[in-house]
Amino acid sequence: MFKKYEYSSSFANSIAEYISSRRELGFLFDNPAYWLYRFDQYCNTFHLTQDMITMVFYDTWAVITER
């Protein structure tokens, strides 16, 4: 059984569709689903309302995930 995460950012539908499509192709995809969940929560922290990522937003996310 796959690990289920509840996505709630402005990217929630896109993330869920992407994960679903990868799993339909036979991939377990639990680790990427977890990291997409972390990204989703990060988007919520900054109250991101548009499904658009700026370079500054990406750079701050990249710094956090390098730890």
PDB file of N, CA and C in Angstrom, residues 6 10-12 20 24 28 30-31 37 40-41 45 48 52 58:
ATOM      1  N   GLU A   6      -1.823  14.279   2.405  1.00  0.00           N
ATOM      2  CA  GLU A   6      -2.865  15.244   2.060  1.00  0.00           C
ATOM      3  C   GLU A   6      -2.194  16.550   1.645  1.00  0.00           C
ATOM      4  N   SER A  10      -1.601  25.557  -3.244  1.00  0.00           N
ATOM      5  CA  SER A  10      -2.144  25.860  -4.574  1.00  0.00           C
ATOM      6  C   SER A  10      -1.668  24.851  -5.619  1.00  0.00           C
ATOM      7  N   PHE A  11      -0.659  24.060  -5.279  1.00  0.00           N
ATOM      8  CA  PHE A  11      -0.152  23.016  -6.164  1.00  0.00           C
ATOM      9  C   PHE A  11      -0.773  21.642  -5.884  1.00  0.00           C
ATOM     10  N   ALA A  12      -1.683  21.552  -4.933  1.00  0.00           N
ATOM     11  CA  ALA A  12      -2.208  20.269  -4.448  1.00  0.00           C
ATOM     12  C   ALA A  12      -2.733  19.379  -5.576  1.00  0.00           C
ATOM     13  N   SER A  20      -0.163  10.274  -8.832  1.00  0.00           N
ATOM     14  CA  SER A  20      -1.070   9.233  -9.321  1.00  0.00           C
ATOM     15  C   SER A  20      -0.597   8.674 -10.659  1.00  0.00           C
ATOM     16  N   GLU A  24       0.544   4.833 -11.378  1.00  0.00           N
ATOM     17  CA  GLU A  24      -0.144   4.039 -12.397  1.00  0.00           C
ATOM     18  C   GLU A  24       0.847   3.377 -13.346  1.00  0.00           C
ATOM     19  N   LEU A  28       6.639   2.927  -7.056  1.00  0.00           N
ATOM     20  CA  LEU A  28       6.195   3.031  -5.667  1.00  0.00           C
ATOM     21  C   LEU A  28       6.012   4.501  -5.293  1.00  0.00           C
ATOM     22  N   ASP A  30       7.021   6.579  -3.017  1.00  0.00           N
ATOM     23  CA  ASP A  30       6.788   7.080  -1.661  1.00  0.00           C
ATOM     24  C   ASP A  30       7.756   8.194  -1.265  1.00  0.00           C
ATOM     25  N   ASN A  31       9.031   8.047  -1.576  1.00  0.00           N
ATOM     26  CA  ASN A  31       9.989   9.087  -1.209  1.00  0.00           C
ATOM     27  C   ASN A  31       9.713  10.399  -1.949  1.00  0.00           C
ATOM     28  N   TYR A  37       5.184  16.470  -0.482  1.00  0.00           N
ATOM     29  CA  TYR A  37       4.394  16.881   0.677  1.00  0.00           C
ATOM     30  C   TYR A  37       5.127  17.987   1.445  1.00  0.00           C
ATOM     31  N   ASP A  40       4.789  21.099  -0.475  1.00  0.00           N
ATOM     32  CA  ASP A  40       3.418  21.584  -0.330  1.00  0.00           C
ATOM     33  C   ASP A  40       3.262  22.348   0.990  1.00  0.00           C
ATOM     34  N   GLN A  41       3.795  21.787   2.067  1.00  0.00           N
ATOM     35  CA  GLN A  41       3.724  22.449   3.367  1.00  0.00           C
ATOM     36  C   GLN A  41       4.534  23.748   3.372  1.00  0.00           C
ATOM     37  N   THR A  45       3.287  27.542   4.225  1.00  0.00           N
ATOM     38  CA  THR A  45       3.947  28.394   5.217  1.00  0.00           C
ATOM     39  C   THR A  45       4.074  29.819   4.718  1.00  0.00           C
ATOM     40  N   LEU A  48       1.500  30.857  -0.262  1.00  0.00           N
ATOM     41  CA  LEU A  48       1.582  30.941  -1.712  1.00  0.00           C
ATOM     42  C   LEU A  48       0.194  30.686  -2.290  1.00  0.00           C
ATOM     43  N   MET A  52       2.623  29.297  -9.190  1.00  0.00           N
ATOM     44  CA  MET A  52       3.785  29.763  -9.936  1.00  0.00           C
ATOM     45  C   MET A  52       4.949  29.874  -8.952  1.00  0.00           C
ATOM     46  N   TYR A  58      12.143  29.344  -5.159  1.00  0.00           N
ATOM     47  CA  TYR A  58      12.868  28.099  -5.411  1.00  0.00           C
ATOM     48  C   TYR A  58      14.201  28.081  -4.668  1.00  0.00           C
TER      49      TYR A  58
END
